Short mmCIF file of N, CA and C and ligand atoms in Angstrom, two decimals:
data_model
loop_
_atom_site.label_atom_id
_atom_site.label_comp_id
_atom_site.label_asym_id
_atom_site.label_seq_id
_atom_site.Cartn_x
_atom_site.Cartn_y
_atom_site.Cartn_z
N MET A 1 -19.73 -5.53 -5.85
CA MET A 1 -18.54 -4.94 -5.23
C MET A 1 -18.57 -3.42 -5.40
N THR A 2 -17.80 -2.77 -4.61
CA THR A 2 -17.83 -1.31 -4.57
C THR A 2 -16.43 -0.75 -4.73
N ILE A 3 -16.34 0.31 -5.51
CA ILE A 3 -15.06 1.01 -5.59
C ILE A 3 -15.03 2.05 -4.47
N LEU A 4 -14.01 1.96 -3.65
CA LEU A 4 -13.90 2.82 -2.47
C LEU A 4 -13.13 4.09 -2.81
N ARG A 5 -13.36 5.13 -2.02
CA ARG A 5 -12.64 6.38 -2.22
C ARG A 5 -11.25 6.25 -1.59
N ILE A 6 -10.25 6.65 -2.35
CA ILE A 6 -8.86 6.58 -1.84
C ILE A 6 -8.47 7.93 -1.24
N LEU A 7 -8.03 7.91 0.01
CA LEU A 7 -7.58 9.14 0.67
C LEU A 7 -6.33 9.66 -0.02
N GLU A 8 -6.21 10.98 -0.09
CA GLU A 8 -5.03 11.56 -0.73
C GLU A 8 -4.25 12.46 0.21
N PHE A 9 -2.92 12.37 0.09
CA PHE A 9 -1.97 13.23 0.80
C PHE A 9 -2.34 14.69 0.57
N PRO A 10 -2.35 15.57 1.55
CA PRO A 10 -1.91 15.35 2.93
C PRO A 10 -3.06 15.07 3.93
N ASP A 11 -4.06 14.29 3.54
CA ASP A 11 -5.16 13.96 4.45
C ASP A 11 -4.62 13.36 5.76
N PRO A 12 -4.96 13.97 6.90
CA PRO A 12 -4.42 13.48 8.19
C PRO A 12 -4.84 12.04 8.51
N LYS A 13 -5.90 11.56 7.88
CA LYS A 13 -6.33 10.17 8.13
C LYS A 13 -5.31 9.16 7.62
N LEU A 14 -4.46 9.58 6.68
CA LEU A 14 -3.40 8.70 6.19
C LEU A 14 -2.34 8.46 7.27
N ARG A 15 -2.41 9.24 8.35
CA ARG A 15 -1.42 9.13 9.44
C ARG A 15 -1.91 8.24 10.58
N ILE A 16 -3.13 7.74 10.48
CA ILE A 16 -3.68 6.89 11.55
C ILE A 16 -2.99 5.52 11.52
N LYS A 17 -2.57 5.05 12.71
CA LYS A 17 -1.92 3.73 12.80
C LYS A 17 -3.02 2.66 12.86
N ALA A 18 -2.97 1.71 11.96
CA ALA A 18 -4.01 0.67 11.89
C ALA A 18 -3.90 -0.31 13.05
N ILE A 19 -5.05 -0.84 13.48
CA ILE A 19 -5.06 -1.79 14.60
C ILE A 19 -5.20 -3.23 14.07
N PRO A 20 -4.71 -4.22 14.82
CA PRO A 20 -4.77 -5.61 14.37
C PRO A 20 -6.21 -6.10 14.18
N ILE A 21 -6.38 -7.04 13.27
CA ILE A 21 -7.67 -7.65 13.00
C ILE A 21 -7.81 -8.90 13.87
N GLU A 22 -8.93 -8.99 14.57
CA GLU A 22 -9.09 -10.12 15.48
C GLU A 22 -9.84 -11.30 14.86
N THR A 23 -10.82 -10.98 14.01
CA THR A 23 -11.59 -12.06 13.38
C THR A 23 -11.63 -11.87 11.87
N VAL A 24 -11.32 -12.96 11.16
CA VAL A 24 -11.41 -12.94 9.70
C VAL A 24 -12.76 -13.56 9.34
N ASP A 25 -13.72 -12.71 8.97
CA ASP A 25 -15.07 -13.20 8.68
C ASP A 25 -15.56 -12.68 7.34
N ASP A 26 -16.82 -12.99 7.02
CA ASP A 26 -17.37 -12.58 5.72
C ASP A 26 -17.38 -11.06 5.56
N GLY A 27 -17.62 -10.36 6.66
CA GLY A 27 -17.61 -8.90 6.61
C GLY A 27 -16.26 -8.38 6.16
N LEU A 28 -15.20 -8.99 6.69
CA LEU A 28 -13.85 -8.57 6.31
C LEU A 28 -13.57 -8.95 4.85
N ARG A 29 -14.08 -10.13 4.44
CA ARG A 29 -13.85 -10.55 3.04
C ARG A 29 -14.54 -9.60 2.05
N VAL A 30 -15.65 -8.98 2.45
CA VAL A 30 -16.29 -7.97 1.59
C VAL A 30 -15.35 -6.77 1.43
N VAL A 31 -14.74 -6.34 2.55
CA VAL A 31 -13.79 -5.23 2.50
C VAL A 31 -12.63 -5.59 1.57
N ILE A 32 -12.12 -6.83 1.71
CA ILE A 32 -10.99 -7.30 0.88
C ILE A 32 -11.36 -7.24 -0.61
N ASP A 33 -12.55 -7.76 -0.94
CA ASP A 33 -12.98 -7.75 -2.35
C ASP A 33 -13.13 -6.32 -2.88
N ASN A 34 -13.68 -5.45 -2.06
CA ASN A 34 -13.81 -4.05 -2.48
C ASN A 34 -12.45 -3.39 -2.66
N MET A 35 -11.49 -3.76 -1.80
CA MET A 35 -10.14 -3.19 -1.94
C MET A 35 -9.49 -3.66 -3.24
N PHE A 36 -9.68 -4.95 -3.58
CA PHE A 36 -9.14 -5.44 -4.86
C PHE A 36 -9.77 -4.69 -6.03
N GLU A 37 -11.08 -4.53 -5.98
CA GLU A 37 -11.74 -3.85 -7.09
C GLU A 37 -11.23 -2.41 -7.22
N THR A 38 -11.07 -1.75 -6.08
CA THR A 38 -10.58 -0.37 -6.05
C THR A 38 -9.15 -0.29 -6.60
N MET A 39 -8.31 -1.25 -6.18
CA MET A 39 -6.91 -1.27 -6.61
C MET A 39 -6.80 -1.52 -8.12
N TYR A 40 -7.54 -2.52 -8.62
CA TYR A 40 -7.46 -2.83 -10.06
C TYR A 40 -8.02 -1.68 -10.90
N ALA A 41 -9.05 -1.02 -10.39
CA ALA A 41 -9.67 0.06 -11.16
C ALA A 41 -8.80 1.30 -11.22
N ALA A 42 -7.96 1.50 -10.18
CA ALA A 42 -7.21 2.78 -10.04
C ALA A 42 -6.39 3.20 -11.28
N PRO A 43 -5.50 2.41 -11.91
CA PRO A 43 -5.08 1.08 -11.51
C PRO A 43 -3.83 1.16 -10.64
N GLY A 44 -3.72 0.20 -9.74
CA GLY A 44 -2.55 0.14 -8.87
C GLY A 44 -2.13 -1.30 -8.66
N ILE A 45 -0.97 -1.49 -8.01
CA ILE A 45 -0.46 -2.85 -7.77
C ILE A 45 -0.55 -3.24 -6.30
N GLY A 46 -0.97 -2.29 -5.46
CA GLY A 46 -1.12 -2.59 -4.04
C GLY A 46 -2.01 -1.55 -3.39
N LEU A 47 -2.66 -1.94 -2.30
CA LEU A 47 -3.52 -0.99 -1.59
C LEU A 47 -3.59 -1.40 -0.12
N ALA A 48 -3.36 -0.45 0.75
CA ALA A 48 -3.47 -0.70 2.20
C ALA A 48 -4.82 -0.19 2.68
N ALA A 49 -5.39 -0.88 3.68
CA ALA A 49 -6.71 -0.51 4.20
C ALA A 49 -6.75 0.96 4.62
N THR A 50 -5.64 1.46 5.18
CA THR A 50 -5.54 2.86 5.59
C THR A 50 -5.94 3.81 4.46
N GLN A 51 -5.55 3.46 3.23
CA GLN A 51 -5.81 4.34 2.09
C GLN A 51 -7.29 4.48 1.76
N VAL A 52 -8.09 3.49 2.20
CA VAL A 52 -9.54 3.58 1.95
C VAL A 52 -10.28 3.85 3.28
N ASP A 53 -9.53 4.47 4.22
CA ASP A 53 -10.12 4.93 5.48
C ASP A 53 -10.66 3.79 6.35
N PHE A 54 -10.00 2.63 6.28
CA PHE A 54 -10.36 1.47 7.11
C PHE A 54 -9.09 1.17 7.90
N HIS A 55 -9.09 1.50 9.18
CA HIS A 55 -7.82 1.54 9.91
C HIS A 55 -7.51 0.26 10.66
N LYS A 56 -7.51 -0.84 9.88
CA LYS A 56 -7.13 -2.15 10.41
C LYS A 56 -6.00 -2.72 9.55
N ARG A 57 -5.26 -3.67 10.15
CA ARG A 57 -4.03 -4.12 9.49
C ARG A 57 -4.32 -5.13 8.37
N LEU A 58 -4.50 -4.59 7.20
CA LEU A 58 -4.89 -5.38 6.03
C LEU A 58 -4.34 -4.70 4.78
N LEU A 59 -3.78 -5.52 3.88
CA LEU A 59 -3.35 -4.96 2.59
C LEU A 59 -3.59 -5.98 1.49
N VAL A 60 -3.75 -5.46 0.28
CA VAL A 60 -3.88 -6.33 -0.90
C VAL A 60 -2.82 -5.89 -1.91
N ALA A 61 -2.39 -6.84 -2.74
CA ALA A 61 -1.39 -6.54 -3.76
C ALA A 61 -1.53 -7.51 -4.92
N ASP A 62 -1.17 -7.03 -6.11
CA ASP A 62 -1.06 -7.89 -7.29
C ASP A 62 -0.10 -7.20 -8.24
N VAL A 63 1.13 -7.73 -8.30
CA VAL A 63 2.15 -7.06 -9.12
C VAL A 63 2.30 -7.76 -10.48
N SER A 64 1.45 -8.74 -10.77
CA SER A 64 1.56 -9.46 -12.04
C SER A 64 1.05 -8.61 -13.19
N VAL A 65 1.58 -8.88 -14.38
CA VAL A 65 1.16 -8.14 -15.58
C VAL A 65 -0.28 -8.51 -15.93
N GLU A 66 -0.63 -9.78 -15.77
CA GLU A 66 -1.97 -10.24 -16.15
C GLU A 66 -3.02 -9.95 -15.09
N LYS A 67 -2.58 -9.44 -13.94
CA LYS A 67 -3.50 -9.14 -12.84
C LYS A 67 -4.26 -10.41 -12.41
N ASP A 68 -3.48 -11.48 -12.26
CA ASP A 68 -4.09 -12.75 -11.87
C ASP A 68 -3.34 -13.39 -10.70
N ASP A 69 -2.65 -12.56 -9.91
CA ASP A 69 -1.87 -13.09 -8.79
C ASP A 69 -2.16 -12.27 -7.52
N PRO A 70 -3.42 -12.32 -7.05
CA PRO A 70 -3.79 -11.49 -5.90
C PRO A 70 -3.20 -12.00 -4.58
N HIS A 71 -2.72 -11.09 -3.77
CA HIS A 71 -2.22 -11.42 -2.44
C HIS A 71 -3.03 -10.65 -1.40
N VAL A 72 -3.46 -11.34 -0.36
CA VAL A 72 -4.15 -10.70 0.77
C VAL A 72 -3.28 -10.92 2.00
N LEU A 73 -2.91 -9.86 2.68
CA LEU A 73 -2.11 -10.00 3.90
C LEU A 73 -2.84 -9.31 5.06
N ILE A 74 -3.26 -10.13 6.02
CA ILE A 74 -3.94 -9.62 7.21
C ILE A 74 -2.95 -9.69 8.37
N ASN A 75 -2.86 -8.62 9.13
CA ASN A 75 -1.89 -8.50 10.23
C ASN A 75 -0.48 -8.87 9.77
N PRO A 76 0.00 -8.28 8.66
CA PRO A 76 1.33 -8.64 8.15
C PRO A 76 2.44 -8.17 9.09
N ARG A 77 3.47 -9.00 9.20
CA ARG A 77 4.62 -8.66 10.03
C ARG A 77 5.88 -9.09 9.29
N ILE A 78 6.83 -8.20 9.16
CA ILE A 78 8.09 -8.54 8.51
C ILE A 78 8.99 -9.23 9.53
N LEU A 79 9.35 -10.49 9.24
CA LEU A 79 10.17 -11.26 10.17
C LEU A 79 11.65 -11.07 9.88
N GLU A 80 11.97 -10.97 8.59
CA GLU A 80 13.36 -10.81 8.18
C GLU A 80 13.44 -9.90 6.98
N LYS A 81 14.54 -9.13 6.93
CA LYS A 81 14.80 -8.27 5.77
C LYS A 81 16.21 -8.58 5.31
N ASP A 82 16.42 -8.52 4.00
CA ASP A 82 17.77 -8.77 3.51
C ASP A 82 18.08 -7.91 2.29
N GLY A 83 19.31 -7.44 2.20
CA GLY A 83 19.76 -6.66 1.06
C GLY A 83 19.12 -5.28 1.01
N SER A 84 19.50 -4.51 0.01
CA SER A 84 18.83 -3.23 -0.17
C SER A 84 18.79 -2.87 -1.65
N LYS A 85 17.76 -2.16 -2.01
CA LYS A 85 17.52 -1.88 -3.42
C LYS A 85 16.77 -0.55 -3.52
N VAL A 86 17.19 0.28 -4.48
CA VAL A 86 16.50 1.55 -4.71
C VAL A 86 15.57 1.36 -5.90
N SER A 87 14.31 1.70 -5.73
CA SER A 87 13.42 1.64 -6.89
C SER A 87 12.46 2.82 -6.90
N GLU A 88 11.92 3.07 -8.07
CA GLU A 88 11.00 4.18 -8.27
C GLU A 88 9.64 3.79 -7.70
N GLU A 89 9.08 4.63 -6.84
CA GLU A 89 7.76 4.32 -6.28
C GLU A 89 6.77 5.44 -6.59
N GLY A 90 5.52 5.03 -6.64
CA GLY A 90 4.42 5.97 -6.73
C GLY A 90 3.40 5.51 -5.71
N CYS A 91 2.33 6.28 -5.53
CA CYS A 91 1.34 5.92 -4.51
C CYS A 91 -0.03 6.41 -4.96
N LEU A 92 -1.03 5.56 -4.83
CA LEU A 92 -2.39 5.95 -5.22
C LEU A 92 -2.89 7.12 -4.37
N SER A 93 -2.28 7.33 -3.21
CA SER A 93 -2.68 8.45 -2.35
C SER A 93 -1.89 9.72 -2.66
N ILE A 94 -0.91 9.59 -3.57
CA ILE A 94 -0.11 10.75 -3.98
C ILE A 94 -0.04 10.72 -5.51
N PRO A 95 -1.17 10.91 -6.18
CA PRO A 95 -1.23 10.70 -7.63
C PRO A 95 -0.28 11.59 -8.41
N GLY A 96 0.38 10.97 -9.38
CA GLY A 96 1.23 11.73 -10.30
C GLY A 96 2.62 12.03 -9.79
N TYR A 97 2.99 11.54 -8.60
CA TYR A 97 4.33 11.81 -8.09
C TYR A 97 5.11 10.52 -7.92
N PHE A 98 6.35 10.51 -8.41
CA PHE A 98 7.19 9.32 -8.33
C PHE A 98 8.56 9.71 -7.82
N ASP A 99 9.16 8.86 -7.00
CA ASP A 99 10.53 9.14 -6.57
C ASP A 99 11.21 7.85 -6.13
N SER A 100 12.53 7.93 -5.97
CA SER A 100 13.32 6.75 -5.62
C SER A 100 13.31 6.53 -4.11
N VAL A 101 13.09 5.27 -3.72
CA VAL A 101 13.09 4.92 -2.31
C VAL A 101 13.95 3.66 -2.13
N LYS A 102 14.74 3.66 -1.05
CA LYS A 102 15.59 2.50 -0.76
C LYS A 102 14.87 1.60 0.24
N ARG A 103 14.75 0.33 -0.10
CA ARG A 103 14.11 -0.63 0.81
C ARG A 103 14.89 -1.95 0.78
N ALA A 104 14.47 -2.87 1.67
CA ALA A 104 15.08 -4.20 1.66
C ALA A 104 14.74 -4.90 0.34
N GLU A 105 15.68 -5.74 -0.12
CA GLU A 105 15.49 -6.42 -1.40
C GLU A 105 14.59 -7.65 -1.25
N THR A 106 14.80 -8.39 -0.18
CA THR A 106 13.94 -9.54 0.08
C THR A 106 13.42 -9.46 1.51
N ILE A 107 12.21 -9.98 1.70
CA ILE A 107 11.62 -9.98 3.05
C ILE A 107 10.95 -11.33 3.31
N ARG A 108 10.86 -11.67 4.58
CA ARG A 108 10.06 -12.81 4.99
C ARG A 108 8.91 -12.26 5.83
N VAL A 109 7.69 -12.58 5.43
CA VAL A 109 6.52 -11.96 6.07
C VAL A 109 5.60 -13.02 6.66
N SER A 110 5.07 -12.77 7.85
CA SER A 110 4.02 -13.63 8.39
C SER A 110 2.71 -12.85 8.33
N PHE A 111 1.62 -13.55 8.08
CA PHE A 111 0.31 -12.89 7.94
C PHE A 111 -0.79 -13.94 8.00
N LEU A 112 -2.03 -13.48 8.10
CA LEU A 112 -3.18 -14.37 7.96
C LEU A 112 -3.70 -14.20 6.54
N ASP A 113 -4.14 -15.29 5.92
CA ASP A 113 -4.72 -15.19 4.58
C ASP A 113 -6.22 -14.91 4.70
N ARG A 114 -6.93 -14.88 3.56
CA ARG A 114 -8.34 -14.46 3.59
C ARG A 114 -9.24 -15.47 4.32
N ASN A 115 -8.70 -16.65 4.63
CA ASN A 115 -9.45 -17.61 5.41
C ASN A 115 -9.04 -17.62 6.88
N GLY A 116 -8.14 -16.72 7.22
CA GLY A 116 -7.70 -16.62 8.61
C GLY A 116 -6.60 -17.60 8.97
N ASN A 117 -6.01 -18.24 7.96
CA ASN A 117 -4.92 -19.19 8.21
C ASN A 117 -3.58 -18.46 8.27
N GLN A 118 -2.76 -18.87 9.23
CA GLN A 118 -1.43 -18.27 9.39
C GLN A 118 -0.52 -18.71 8.25
N GLN A 119 0.18 -17.75 7.65
CA GLN A 119 1.08 -18.04 6.54
C GLN A 119 2.42 -17.36 6.78
N GLU A 120 3.45 -17.89 6.11
CA GLU A 120 4.76 -17.24 6.11
C GLU A 120 5.29 -17.33 4.70
N LYS A 121 5.78 -16.22 4.16
CA LYS A 121 6.23 -16.24 2.77
C LYS A 121 7.49 -15.40 2.59
N ASP A 122 8.37 -15.87 1.69
CA ASP A 122 9.52 -15.07 1.28
C ASP A 122 9.10 -14.29 0.04
N MET A 123 9.43 -13.00 0.02
CA MET A 123 9.07 -12.17 -1.13
C MET A 123 10.29 -11.44 -1.64
N GLU A 124 10.30 -11.19 -2.96
CA GLU A 124 11.40 -10.46 -3.57
C GLU A 124 10.86 -9.58 -4.69
N GLY A 125 11.76 -8.78 -5.28
CA GLY A 125 11.37 -7.97 -6.43
C GLY A 125 10.28 -6.96 -6.09
N LEU A 126 9.42 -6.71 -7.08
CA LEU A 126 8.39 -5.68 -6.94
C LEU A 126 7.42 -6.01 -5.80
N LEU A 127 7.12 -7.30 -5.61
CA LEU A 127 6.18 -7.67 -4.54
C LEU A 127 6.76 -7.28 -3.16
N ALA A 128 8.06 -7.51 -2.97
CA ALA A 128 8.70 -7.15 -1.69
C ALA A 128 8.64 -5.64 -1.46
N VAL A 129 8.91 -4.87 -2.52
CA VAL A 129 8.86 -3.41 -2.42
C VAL A 129 7.44 -2.96 -2.08
N CYS A 130 6.48 -3.53 -2.81
CA CYS A 130 5.08 -3.17 -2.64
C CYS A 130 4.59 -3.47 -1.22
N VAL A 131 4.91 -4.65 -0.71
CA VAL A 131 4.43 -5.04 0.62
C VAL A 131 5.06 -4.13 1.70
N GLN A 132 6.34 -3.76 1.52
CA GLN A 132 6.96 -2.83 2.48
C GLN A 132 6.28 -1.46 2.43
N HIS A 133 5.95 -1.02 1.22
CA HIS A 133 5.24 0.27 1.03
C HIS A 133 3.87 0.23 1.72
N GLU A 134 3.15 -0.90 1.54
CA GLU A 134 1.79 -1.00 2.13
C GLU A 134 1.84 -1.14 3.65
N ILE A 135 2.83 -1.87 4.16
CA ILE A 135 2.95 -1.99 5.63
C ILE A 135 3.25 -0.61 6.23
N ASP A 136 4.04 0.19 5.53
CA ASP A 136 4.27 1.58 5.97
C ASP A 136 2.94 2.32 6.10
N HIS A 137 2.05 2.15 5.10
CA HIS A 137 0.74 2.82 5.17
C HIS A 137 0.01 2.45 6.46
N LEU A 138 0.09 1.17 6.84
CA LEU A 138 -0.60 0.71 8.05
C LEU A 138 -0.02 1.37 9.31
N GLU A 139 1.23 1.83 9.20
CA GLU A 139 1.88 2.55 10.31
C GLU A 139 1.65 4.05 10.21
N GLY A 140 0.90 4.48 9.19
CA GLY A 140 0.67 5.91 9.00
C GLY A 140 1.81 6.61 8.29
N LYS A 141 2.62 5.80 7.60
CA LYS A 141 3.81 6.35 6.94
C LYS A 141 3.64 6.34 5.42
N LEU A 142 4.13 7.40 4.77
CA LEU A 142 4.04 7.51 3.31
C LEU A 142 5.43 7.52 2.69
N PHE A 143 5.52 7.13 1.41
CA PHE A 143 6.87 7.03 0.82
C PHE A 143 7.55 8.39 0.72
N VAL A 144 6.78 9.46 0.68
CA VAL A 144 7.41 10.79 0.64
C VAL A 144 8.07 11.14 1.97
N ASP A 145 7.76 10.38 3.03
CA ASP A 145 8.44 10.61 4.32
C ASP A 145 9.93 10.29 4.24
N TYR A 146 10.30 9.48 3.25
CA TYR A 146 11.72 9.13 3.06
C TYR A 146 12.47 10.24 2.33
N LEU A 147 11.73 11.19 1.75
CA LEU A 147 12.36 12.25 0.97
C LEU A 147 12.66 13.46 1.87
N SER A 148 13.40 14.41 1.33
CA SER A 148 13.73 15.61 2.10
C SER A 148 12.49 16.48 2.26
N GLU A 149 12.50 17.36 3.24
CA GLU A 149 11.35 18.27 3.47
C GLU A 149 11.11 19.14 2.24
N ALA A 150 12.20 19.56 1.58
CA ALA A 150 12.07 20.40 0.38
C ALA A 150 11.29 19.66 -0.70
N LYS A 151 11.61 18.37 -0.85
CA LYS A 151 10.91 17.58 -1.87
C LYS A 151 9.44 17.39 -1.49
N ARG A 152 9.18 17.18 -0.20
CA ARG A 152 7.79 16.99 0.25
C ARG A 152 6.96 18.24 0.00
N GLN A 153 7.58 19.41 0.21
CA GLN A 153 6.90 20.68 -0.08
C GLN A 153 6.50 20.74 -1.54
N LYS A 154 7.45 20.29 -2.38
CA LYS A 154 7.22 20.30 -3.83
C LYS A 154 6.01 19.41 -4.16
N VAL A 155 5.95 18.25 -3.52
CA VAL A 155 4.85 17.31 -3.74
C VAL A 155 3.53 17.97 -3.36
N ARG A 156 3.52 18.63 -2.19
CA ARG A 156 2.30 19.28 -1.71
C ARG A 156 1.80 20.31 -2.71
N LYS A 157 2.73 21.13 -3.20
CA LYS A 157 2.37 22.18 -4.17
C LYS A 157 1.85 21.58 -5.45
N LYS A 158 2.56 20.57 -5.92
CA LYS A 158 2.20 19.94 -7.19
C LYS A 158 0.81 19.32 -7.10
N LEU A 159 0.53 18.63 -5.99
CA LEU A 159 -0.77 17.99 -5.82
C LEU A 159 -1.87 19.02 -5.74
N HIS A 160 -1.56 20.14 -5.11
CA HIS A 160 -2.53 21.20 -4.94
C HIS A 160 -2.93 21.74 -6.32
N LYS A 161 -1.93 21.91 -7.17
CA LYS A 161 -2.16 22.46 -8.51
C LYS A 161 -2.93 21.49 -9.40
N GLN A 162 -2.49 20.24 -9.43
CA GLN A 162 -3.09 19.32 -10.39
C GLN A 162 -3.75 18.12 -9.71
N ARG A 163 -4.72 18.41 -8.91
CA ARG A 163 -5.50 17.35 -8.26
C ARG A 163 -6.11 16.45 -9.32
N ARG A 164 -6.04 15.18 -9.06
CA ARG A 164 -6.74 14.21 -9.90
C ARG A 164 -6.28 14.17 -11.36
N VAL A 165 -4.99 14.29 -11.55
CA VAL A 165 -4.46 14.10 -12.89
C VAL A 165 -4.24 12.58 -13.07
N GLN A 166 -4.71 12.04 -14.15
CA GLN A 166 -4.54 10.60 -14.37
C GLN A 166 -3.10 10.32 -14.78
N SER A 167 -2.52 9.32 -14.17
CA SER A 167 -1.15 8.96 -14.52
C SER A 167 -1.17 7.79 -15.49
N ASP A 168 -0.15 7.75 -16.34
CA ASP A 168 -0.05 6.63 -17.30
C ASP A 168 0.49 5.39 -16.62
N SER A 169 1.25 5.60 -15.56
CA SER A 169 1.93 4.47 -14.94
C SER A 169 0.99 3.69 -14.04
N SER A 170 1.19 2.38 -14.03
CA SER A 170 0.39 1.56 -13.11
C SER A 170 1.22 1.16 -11.91
N ILE A 171 2.45 1.71 -11.81
CA ILE A 171 3.29 1.36 -10.66
C ILE A 171 2.94 2.29 -9.51
N MET A 172 1.71 2.21 -9.07
CA MET A 172 1.28 3.01 -7.95
C MET A 172 0.68 2.09 -6.91
N PHE A 173 1.11 2.30 -5.67
CA PHE A 173 0.58 1.49 -4.60
C PHE A 173 0.34 2.38 -3.43
ZN1 ZN B 201 0.83 4.02 -1.31
#
């Protein structure tokens, strides 16, 4: 397996809208395995294909403490959203920066699994937050887009100054 390079804000490639995946094959499963390895090594709890410069609709996530609950979502689509919750988010593409973002509390998502089978799942808690964050990446959207322009400027400056500072937190997706 290979650890992939993660694109970092403000790389314009993070703004590319991912296209749907038509065939789930061994080639795609290699990408999925590499994304898991990259995510666990970072360490992070979620990773969208966009972040590793692969512009197709695919994301991986594992919000468990033991790192033994991997989720693969191909062509994910949110069917229903319910409630709202503010939580602290970070992003592997914006290292060292955290801020509060309001998202739906629970979601119902349809997707293809790693075998190409259609699935539908209800998600809540950190997994729901993470999957919404990753689906945003597939749309070319970053969590700092929810913040004010003044705050985004601050993020840009901060990243410029301290590129590649290792964060203690693993709540980065
Ligand atoms: Zn992210």
